[in-house]
Short mmCIF file of C-alpha atoms in Angstrom, two decimals:
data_model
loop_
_atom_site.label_atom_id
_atom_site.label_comp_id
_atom_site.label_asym_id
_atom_site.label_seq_id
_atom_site.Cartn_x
_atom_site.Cartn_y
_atom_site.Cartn_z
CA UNK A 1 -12.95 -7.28 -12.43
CA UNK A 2 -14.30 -5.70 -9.55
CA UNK A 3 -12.29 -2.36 -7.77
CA UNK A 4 -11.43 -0.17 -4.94
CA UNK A 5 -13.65 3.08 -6.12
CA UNK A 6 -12.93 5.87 -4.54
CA UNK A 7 -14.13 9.85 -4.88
CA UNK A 8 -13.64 12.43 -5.55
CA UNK A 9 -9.69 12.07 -7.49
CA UNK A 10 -8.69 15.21 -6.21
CA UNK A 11 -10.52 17.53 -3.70
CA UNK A 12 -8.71 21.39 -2.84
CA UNK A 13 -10.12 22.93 0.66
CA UNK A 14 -9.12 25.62 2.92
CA UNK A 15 -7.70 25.19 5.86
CA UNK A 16 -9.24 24.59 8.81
CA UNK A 17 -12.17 22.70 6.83
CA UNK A 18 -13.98 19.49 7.10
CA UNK A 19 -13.47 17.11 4.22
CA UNK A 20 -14.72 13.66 3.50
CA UNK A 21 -13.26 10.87 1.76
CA UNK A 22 -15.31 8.23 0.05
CA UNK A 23 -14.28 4.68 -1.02
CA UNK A 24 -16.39 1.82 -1.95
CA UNK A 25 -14.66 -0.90 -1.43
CA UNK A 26 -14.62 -4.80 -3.04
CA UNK A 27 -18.27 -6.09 -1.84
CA UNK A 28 -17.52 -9.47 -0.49
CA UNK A 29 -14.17 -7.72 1.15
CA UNK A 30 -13.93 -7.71 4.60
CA UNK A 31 -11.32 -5.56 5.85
CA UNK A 32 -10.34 -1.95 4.94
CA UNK A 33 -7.75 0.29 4.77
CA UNK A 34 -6.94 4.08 4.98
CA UNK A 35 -3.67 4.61 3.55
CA UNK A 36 -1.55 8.45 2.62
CA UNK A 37 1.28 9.21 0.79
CA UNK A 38 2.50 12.69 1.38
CA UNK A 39 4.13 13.53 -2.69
CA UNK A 40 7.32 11.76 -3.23
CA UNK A 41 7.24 9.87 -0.24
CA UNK A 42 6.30 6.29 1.10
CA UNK A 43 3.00 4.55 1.55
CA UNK A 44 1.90 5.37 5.65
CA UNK A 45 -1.10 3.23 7.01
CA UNK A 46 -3.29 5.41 9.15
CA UNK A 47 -6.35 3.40 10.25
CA UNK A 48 -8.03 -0.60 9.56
CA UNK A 49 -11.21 -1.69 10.10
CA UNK A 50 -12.81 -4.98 10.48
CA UNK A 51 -16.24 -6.07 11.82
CA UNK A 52 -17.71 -2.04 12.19
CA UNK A 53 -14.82 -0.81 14.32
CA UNK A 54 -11.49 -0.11 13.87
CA UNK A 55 -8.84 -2.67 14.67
CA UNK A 56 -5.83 -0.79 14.51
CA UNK A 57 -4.72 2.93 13.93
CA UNK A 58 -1.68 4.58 13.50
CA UNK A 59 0.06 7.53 15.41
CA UNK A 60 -1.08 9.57 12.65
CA UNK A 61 -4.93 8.92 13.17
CA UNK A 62 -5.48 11.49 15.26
CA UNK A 63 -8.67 12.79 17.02
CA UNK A 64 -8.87 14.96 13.46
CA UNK A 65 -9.66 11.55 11.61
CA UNK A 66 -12.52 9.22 11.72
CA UNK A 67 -13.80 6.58 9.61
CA UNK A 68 -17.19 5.10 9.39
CA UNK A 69 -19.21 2.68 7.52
CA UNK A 70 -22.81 4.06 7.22
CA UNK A 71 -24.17 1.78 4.89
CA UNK A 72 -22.91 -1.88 4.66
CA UNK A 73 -21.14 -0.05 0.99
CA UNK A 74 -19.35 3.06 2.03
CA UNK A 75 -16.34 3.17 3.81
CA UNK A 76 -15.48 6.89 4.36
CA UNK A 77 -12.63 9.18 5.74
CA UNK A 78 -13.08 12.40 7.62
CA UNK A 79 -10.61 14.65 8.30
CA UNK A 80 -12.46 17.12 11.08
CA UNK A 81 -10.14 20.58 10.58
CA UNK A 82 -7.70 20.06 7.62
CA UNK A 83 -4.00 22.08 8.03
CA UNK A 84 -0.99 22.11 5.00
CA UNK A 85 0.51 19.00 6.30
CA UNK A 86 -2.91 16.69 5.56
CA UNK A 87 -1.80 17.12 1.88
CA UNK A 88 -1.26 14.53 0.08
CA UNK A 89 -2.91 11.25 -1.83
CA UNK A 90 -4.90 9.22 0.09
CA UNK A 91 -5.77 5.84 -0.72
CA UNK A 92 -8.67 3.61 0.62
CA UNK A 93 -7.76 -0.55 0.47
CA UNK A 94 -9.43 -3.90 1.00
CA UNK A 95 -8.65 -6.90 1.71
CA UNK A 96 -10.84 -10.52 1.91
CA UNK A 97 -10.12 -13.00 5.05
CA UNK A 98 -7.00 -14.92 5.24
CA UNK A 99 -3.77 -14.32 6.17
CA UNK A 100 -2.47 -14.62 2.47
CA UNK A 101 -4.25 -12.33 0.51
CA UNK A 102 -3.05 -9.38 -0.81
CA UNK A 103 -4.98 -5.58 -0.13
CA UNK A 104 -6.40 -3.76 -2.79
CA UNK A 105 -6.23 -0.11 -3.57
CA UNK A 106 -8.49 2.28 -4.81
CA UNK A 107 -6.65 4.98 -7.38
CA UNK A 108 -6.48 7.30 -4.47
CA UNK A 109 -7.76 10.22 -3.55
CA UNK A 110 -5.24 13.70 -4.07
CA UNK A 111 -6.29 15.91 -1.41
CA UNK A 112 -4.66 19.72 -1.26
CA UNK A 113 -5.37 21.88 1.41
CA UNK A 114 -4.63 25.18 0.86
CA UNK B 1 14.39 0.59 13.07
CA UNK B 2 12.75 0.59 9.71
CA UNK B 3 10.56 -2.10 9.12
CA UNK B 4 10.96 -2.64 4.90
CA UNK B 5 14.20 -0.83 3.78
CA UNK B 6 14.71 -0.69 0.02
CA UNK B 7 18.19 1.25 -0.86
CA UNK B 8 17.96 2.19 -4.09
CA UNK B 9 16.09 5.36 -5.08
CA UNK B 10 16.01 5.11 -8.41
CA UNK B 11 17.46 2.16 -10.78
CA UNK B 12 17.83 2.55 -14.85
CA UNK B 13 17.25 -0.45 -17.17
CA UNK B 14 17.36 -1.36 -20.64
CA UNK B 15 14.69 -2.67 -22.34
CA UNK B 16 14.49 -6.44 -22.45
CA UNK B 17 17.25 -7.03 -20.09
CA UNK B 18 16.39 -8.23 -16.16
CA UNK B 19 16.25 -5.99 -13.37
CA UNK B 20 16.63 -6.62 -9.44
CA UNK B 21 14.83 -4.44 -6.92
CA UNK B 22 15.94 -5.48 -3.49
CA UNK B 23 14.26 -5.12 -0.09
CA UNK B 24 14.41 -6.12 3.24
CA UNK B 25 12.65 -6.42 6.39
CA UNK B 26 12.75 -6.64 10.14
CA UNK B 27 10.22 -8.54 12.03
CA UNK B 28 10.66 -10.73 14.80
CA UNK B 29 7.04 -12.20 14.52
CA UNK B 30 7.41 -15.78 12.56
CA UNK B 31 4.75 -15.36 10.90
CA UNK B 32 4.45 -12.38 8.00
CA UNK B 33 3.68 -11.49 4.43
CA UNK B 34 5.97 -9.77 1.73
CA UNK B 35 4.46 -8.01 -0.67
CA UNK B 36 5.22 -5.99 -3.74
CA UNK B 37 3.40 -2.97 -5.35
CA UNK B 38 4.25 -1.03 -8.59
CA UNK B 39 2.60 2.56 -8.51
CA UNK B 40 2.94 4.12 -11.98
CA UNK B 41 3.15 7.94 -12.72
CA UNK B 42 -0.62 7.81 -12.74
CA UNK B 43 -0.72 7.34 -8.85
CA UNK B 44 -2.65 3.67 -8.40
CA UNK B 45 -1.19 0.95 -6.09
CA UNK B 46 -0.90 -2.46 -8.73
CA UNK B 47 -0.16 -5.54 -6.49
CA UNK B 48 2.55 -7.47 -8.25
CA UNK B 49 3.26 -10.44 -6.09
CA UNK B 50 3.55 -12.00 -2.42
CA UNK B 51 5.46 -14.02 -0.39
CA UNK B 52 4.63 -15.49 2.74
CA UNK B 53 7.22 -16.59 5.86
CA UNK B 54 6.22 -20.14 5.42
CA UNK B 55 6.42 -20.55 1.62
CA UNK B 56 9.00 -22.84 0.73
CA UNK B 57 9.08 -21.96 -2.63
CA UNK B 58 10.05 -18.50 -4.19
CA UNK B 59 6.63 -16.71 -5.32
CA UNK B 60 6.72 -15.93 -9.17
CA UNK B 61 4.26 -14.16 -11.36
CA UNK B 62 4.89 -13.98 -14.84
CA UNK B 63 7.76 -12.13 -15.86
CA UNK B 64 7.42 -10.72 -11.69
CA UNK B 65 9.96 -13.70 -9.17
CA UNK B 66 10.48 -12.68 -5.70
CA UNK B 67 13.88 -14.22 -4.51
CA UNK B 68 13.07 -14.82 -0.95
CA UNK B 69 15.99 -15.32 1.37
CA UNK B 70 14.84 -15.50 5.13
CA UNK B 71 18.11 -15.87 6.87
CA UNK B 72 18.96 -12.61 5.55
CA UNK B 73 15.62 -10.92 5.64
CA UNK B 74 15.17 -10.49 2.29
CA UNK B 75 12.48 -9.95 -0.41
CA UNK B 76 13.97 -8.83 -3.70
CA UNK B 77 11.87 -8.65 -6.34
CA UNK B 78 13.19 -9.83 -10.23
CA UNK B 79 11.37 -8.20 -13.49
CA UNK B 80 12.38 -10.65 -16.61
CA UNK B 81 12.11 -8.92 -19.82
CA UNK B 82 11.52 -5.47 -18.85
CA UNK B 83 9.09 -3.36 -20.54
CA UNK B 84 9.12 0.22 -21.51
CA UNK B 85 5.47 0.29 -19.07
CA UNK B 86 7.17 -1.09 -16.10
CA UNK B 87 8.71 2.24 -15.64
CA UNK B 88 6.61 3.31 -12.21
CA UNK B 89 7.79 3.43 -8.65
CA UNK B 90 7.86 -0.15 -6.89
CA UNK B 91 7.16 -0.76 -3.25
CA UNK B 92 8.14 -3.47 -0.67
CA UNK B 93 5.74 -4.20 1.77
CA UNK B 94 5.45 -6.47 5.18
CA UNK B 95 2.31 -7.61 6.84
CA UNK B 96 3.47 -8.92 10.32
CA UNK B 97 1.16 -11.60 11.87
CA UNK B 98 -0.95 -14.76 10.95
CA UNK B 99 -4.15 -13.50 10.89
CA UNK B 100 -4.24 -11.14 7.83
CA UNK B 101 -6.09 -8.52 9.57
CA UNK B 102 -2.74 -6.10 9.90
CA UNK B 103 -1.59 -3.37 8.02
CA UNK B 104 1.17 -3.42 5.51
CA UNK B 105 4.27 -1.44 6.26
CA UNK B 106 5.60 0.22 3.30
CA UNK B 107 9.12 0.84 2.35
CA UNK B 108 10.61 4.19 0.61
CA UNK B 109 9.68 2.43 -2.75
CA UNK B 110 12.61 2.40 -6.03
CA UNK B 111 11.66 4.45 -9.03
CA UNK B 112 12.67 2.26 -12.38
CA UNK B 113 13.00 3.58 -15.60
CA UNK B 114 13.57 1.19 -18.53
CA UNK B 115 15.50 2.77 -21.04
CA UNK B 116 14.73 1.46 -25.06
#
Protein backbone atom coordinates (compact mmCIF):
# COMPACT_ATOMS: atom_id res chain seq x y z
CA UNK A 1 0.00 0.00 0.00
CA UNK A 2 1.72 2.98 -0.87
CA UNK A 3 2.85 5.79 2.16
CA UNK A 4 3.67 9.17 3.37
CA UNK A 5 7.71 8.58 3.84
CA UNK A 6 9.23 10.89 5.60
CA UNK A 7 13.10 11.42 7.07
CA UNK A 8 14.88 11.49 9.12
CA UNK A 9 12.38 10.06 12.46
CA UNK A 10 14.03 12.21 14.72
CA UNK A 11 16.67 14.96 14.01
CA UNK A 12 18.43 17.01 17.41
CA UNK A 13 20.08 20.56 16.31
CA UNK A 14 21.27 23.54 18.06
CA UNK A 15 19.70 26.43 18.15
CA UNK A 16 19.84 28.91 15.85
CA UNK A 17 20.44 26.15 13.00
CA UNK A 18 19.04 25.36 9.68
CA UNK A 19 17.22 22.06 9.43
CA UNK A 20 15.41 20.34 6.66
CA UNK A 21 12.55 18.15 6.61
CA UNK A 22 11.98 15.58 3.94
CA UNK A 23 8.72 13.79 2.96
CA UNK A 24 7.92 11.90 -0.09
CA UNK A 25 4.68 11.94 -0.46
CA UNK A 26 1.84 9.41 -2.27
CA UNK A 27 2.95 9.76 -6.15
CA UNK A 28 -0.29 10.29 -7.88
CA UNK A 29 -1.21 12.74 -4.70
CA UNK A 30 -1.77 16.08 -5.40
CA UNK A 31 -1.87 18.17 -2.47
CA UNK A 32 0.43 18.34 0.62
CA UNK A 33 0.58 19.08 3.97
CA UNK A 34 2.98 20.34 6.73
CA UNK A 35 1.54 19.54 9.94
CA UNK A 36 3.30 19.90 14.04
CA UNK A 37 2.36 18.71 17.15
CA UNK A 38 4.22 20.31 19.95
CA UNK A 39 4.35 16.83 22.75
CA UNK A 40 1.07 16.28 24.33
CA UNK A 41 -0.71 18.66 22.40
CA UNK A 42 -3.06 18.92 19.25
CA UNK A 43 -2.41 18.47 15.58
CA UNK A 44 -1.59 22.47 14.14
CA UNK A 45 -1.55 22.84 10.23
CA UNK A 46 1.24 25.16 9.25
CA UNK A 47 1.46 25.30 5.43
CA UNK A 48 -0.51 23.41 2.00
CA UNK A 49 0.55 23.23 -1.23
CA UNK A 50 -1.06 22.56 -4.47
CA UNK A 51 0.06 23.12 -8.10
CA UNK A 52 4.05 24.31 -7.00
CA UNK A 53 2.96 27.04 -4.61
CA UNK A 54 1.49 27.21 -1.50
CA UNK A 55 -2.23 27.68 -1.15
CA UNK A 56 -2.62 28.39 2.31
CA UNK A 57 -0.36 28.93 5.47
CA UNK A 58 -0.91 29.33 8.89
CA UNK A 59 0.06 32.14 11.45
CA UNK A 60 2.68 29.85 12.47
CA UNK A 61 4.50 29.69 8.98
CA UNK A 62 6.59 32.26 9.50
CA UNK A 63 9.36 33.87 7.33
CA UNK A 64 11.59 30.98 9.36
CA UNK A 65 9.66 28.23 7.25
CA UNK A 66 9.62 27.38 3.66
CA UNK A 67 8.62 24.53 1.68
CA UNK A 68 9.60 23.50 -1.74
CA UNK A 69 9.21 20.82 -4.22
CA UNK A 70 12.55 20.42 -6.13
CA UNK A 71 11.90 17.43 -7.89
CA UNK A 72 8.32 16.45 -8.98
CA UNK A 73 9.07 13.62 -5.60
CA UNK A 74 10.25 15.64 -2.69
CA UNK A 75 8.26 17.76 -0.76
CA UNK A 76 10.54 19.35 1.93
CA UNK A 77 10.37 21.62 5.10
CA UNK A 78 12.92 24.18 6.13
CA UNK A 79 13.05 25.73 9.16
CA UNK A 80 15.78 28.77 8.44
CA UNK A 81 17.08 29.47 12.37
CA UNK A 82 15.51 26.83 14.72
CA UNK A 83 14.74 28.21 18.65
CA UNK A 84 13.26 25.71 21.78
CA UNK A 85 9.76 26.36 20.79
CA UNK A 86 10.18 24.62 17.01
CA UNK A 87 10.26 21.35 19.06
CA UNK A 88 8.14 19.03 18.45
CA UNK A 89 6.85 16.16 15.76
CA UNK A 90 6.29 17.23 12.55
CA UNK A 91 4.30 15.49 10.14
CA UNK A 92 4.22 15.82 6.26
CA UNK A 93 0.44 14.74 4.58
CA UNK A 94 -1.17 14.18 1.22
CA UNK A 95 -4.07 14.21 -0.10
CA UNK A 96 -5.54 13.20 -3.94
CA UNK A 97 -8.28 15.67 -5.64
CA UNK A 98 -11.73 15.78 -4.39
CA UNK A 99 -13.38 17.24 -1.79
CA UNK A 100 -13.98 13.79 0.01
CA UNK A 101 -10.87 12.26 0.47
CA UNK A 102 -9.17 11.90 3.43
CA UNK A 103 -5.11 13.26 3.97
CA UNK A 104 -2.49 10.98 4.62
CA UNK A 105 0.32 11.18 7.07
CA UNK A 106 3.72 10.30 7.02
CA UNK A 107 4.98 8.77 10.68
CA UNK A 108 6.33 12.16 11.40
CA UNK A 109 9.28 13.62 11.86
CA UNK A 110 10.46 14.33 15.96
CA UNK A 111 12.52 17.30 15.74
CA UNK A 112 14.43 18.62 19.17
CA UNK A 113 16.23 21.64 19.19
CA UNK A 114 18.39 22.04 21.81
CA UNK B 1 -13.94 30.00 19.12
CA UNK B 2 -12.51 26.57 18.71
CA UNK B 3 -13.17 25.04 15.62
CA UNK B 4 -13.33 20.91 16.70
CA UNK B 5 -13.80 20.71 20.54
CA UNK B 6 -13.56 17.21 21.98
CA UNK B 7 -14.11 17.32 26.03
CA UNK B 8 -12.85 14.42 27.23
CA UNK B 9 -9.11 14.04 27.88
CA UNK B 10 -8.85 10.77 28.53
CA UNK B 11 -11.76 7.94 28.55
CA UNK B 12 -11.20 4.19 30.12
CA UNK B 13 -12.88 1.13 28.53
CA UNK B 14 -13.24 -2.42 28.99
CA UNK B 15 -12.40 -4.73 26.61
CA UNK B 16 -15.18 -5.81 24.29
CA UNK B 17 -17.63 -3.34 25.47
CA UNK B 18 -18.49 0.01 23.10
CA UNK B 19 -17.01 3.24 23.57
CA UNK B 20 -18.21 6.89 22.48
CA UNK B 21 -15.70 9.63 21.70
CA UNK B 22 -17.60 12.80 21.07
CA UNK B 23 -16.70 15.93 19.10
CA UNK B 24 -17.96 18.88 17.78
CA UNK B 25 -17.49 21.59 15.43
CA UNK B 26 -18.17 25.15 14.41
CA UNK B 27 -18.29 26.15 10.86
CA UNK B 28 -20.60 28.31 9.22
CA UNK B 29 -19.46 27.20 5.65
CA UNK B 30 -22.22 24.46 4.37
CA UNK B 31 -20.05 22.63 2.98
CA UNK B 32 -17.21 20.56 5.23
CA UNK B 33 -15.60 17.27 6.07
CA UNK B 34 -15.37 15.41 9.54
CA UNK B 35 -12.79 13.36 10.00
CA UNK B 36 -11.32 11.02 12.56
CA UNK B 37 -7.66 10.01 13.31
CA UNK B 38 -6.29 7.51 15.94
CA UNK B 39 -2.50 8.27 16.71
CA UNK B 40 -1.08 5.39 18.78
CA UNK B 41 1.83 5.68 21.34
CA UNK B 42 4.08 5.13 18.36
CA UNK B 43 3.30 8.73 17.01
CA UNK B 44 1.61 7.98 13.27
CA UNK B 45 -1.69 9.70 12.22
CA UNK B 46 -4.19 6.34 11.16
CA UNK B 47 -7.30 7.80 9.36
CA UNK B 48 -10.27 5.98 10.79
CA UNK B 49 -13.27 7.39 9.07
CA UNK B 50 -15.10 10.55 7.44
CA UNK B 51 -18.10 12.23 7.22
CA UNK B 52 -19.09 14.75 4.92
CA UNK B 53 -21.92 17.80 5.48
CA UNK B 54 -24.00 16.35 2.76
CA UNK B 55 -23.98 12.63 3.66
CA UNK B 56 -27.26 11.54 4.56
CA UNK B 57 -26.22 8.55 6.00
CA UNK B 58 -23.96 8.06 9.15
CA UNK B 59 -20.31 6.98 7.84
CA UNK B 60 -19.30 3.50 9.36
CA UNK B 61 -16.14 1.53 9.05
CA UNK B 62 -15.98 -1.68 10.54
CA UNK B 63 -16.20 -1.81 14.09
CA UNK B 64 -15.40 2.50 13.57
CA UNK B 65 -19.58 4.48 13.15
CA UNK B 66 -19.53 8.14 13.25
CA UNK B 67 -22.98 9.33 14.68
CA UNK B 68 -23.37 12.49 12.79
CA UNK B 69 -25.85 14.97 14.16
CA UNK B 70 -25.73 18.38 12.19
CA UNK B 71 -28.25 20.38 14.05
CA UNK B 72 -26.09 20.05 16.94
CA UNK B 73 -22.73 20.12 15.31
CA UNK B 74 -21.71 16.96 16.08
CA UNK B 75 -19.30 14.16 15.01
CA UNK B 76 -18.96 11.49 17.66
CA UNK B 77 -17.20 8.73 16.82
CA UNK B 78 -18.46 4.87 18.17
CA UNK B 79 -15.69 1.92 18.55
CA UNK B 80 -17.83 -1.55 18.72
CA UNK B 81 -15.94 -4.23 20.34
CA UNK B 82 -13.01 -2.50 21.63
CA UNK B 83 -9.67 -3.91 21.41
CA UNK B 84 -6.80 -3.93 23.76
CA UNK B 85 -4.77 -2.05 20.35
CA UNK B 86 -7.25 0.67 20.10
CA UNK B 87 -5.68 2.16 23.10
CA UNK B 88 -3.97 5.44 21.21
CA UNK B 89 -5.03 9.04 21.27
CA UNK B 90 -8.06 9.83 18.79
CA UNK B 91 -8.53 13.07 16.96
CA UNK B 92 -11.55 14.99 15.48
CA UNK B 93 -10.92 16.83 12.57
CA UNK B 94 -12.90 19.49 10.15
CA UNK B 95 -12.04 20.38 6.64
CA UNK B 96 -14.19 23.53 5.87
CA UNK B 97 -15.02 24.04 2.13
CA UNK B 98 -16.04 22.08 -1.09
CA UNK B 99 -13.08 21.92 -2.82
CA UNK B 100 -10.83 19.58 -0.74
CA UNK B 101 -7.86 21.67 -1.09
CA UNK B 102 -8.10 23.03 2.81
CA UNK B 103 -6.48 22.07 5.77
CA UNK B 104 -7.92 20.02 8.52
CA UNK B 105 -8.41 21.64 11.87
CA UNK B 106 -7.59 19.39 14.63
CA UNK B 107 -9.18 19.10 17.95
CA UNK B 108 -7.30 18.48 21.50
CA UNK B 109 -7.69 14.70 20.63
CA UNK B 110 -9.13 11.92 23.72
CA UNK B 111 -6.60 9.44 24.95
CA UNK B 112 -8.51 5.81 25.33
CA UNK B 113 -7.31 3.10 27.17
CA UNK B 114 -9.17 -0.24 26.98
CA UNK B 115 -8.84 -1.99 30.05
CA UNK B 116 -8.89 -6.28 29.73
Amino acid sequence: EPEVTQTPSHQVTQMGQEVILRCVPISNHLYFYWYRQILGQKVEFLVSFYNNEISEKSEIFDDQFSVERPDGSNFTLKIRSTKLEDSAMYFCASKKGGENTEAFFGQGTRLTVV
Amino acid sequence: AQKITQTQPGMFVQEKEAVTLDCTYDTSDPSYGLFWYKQPSSGEMIFLIYQGSYDQQNATEGRYSLNFQKARKSANLVISASQLGDSAMYFCAMREGGTGRRALTFGSGTRLQVQP
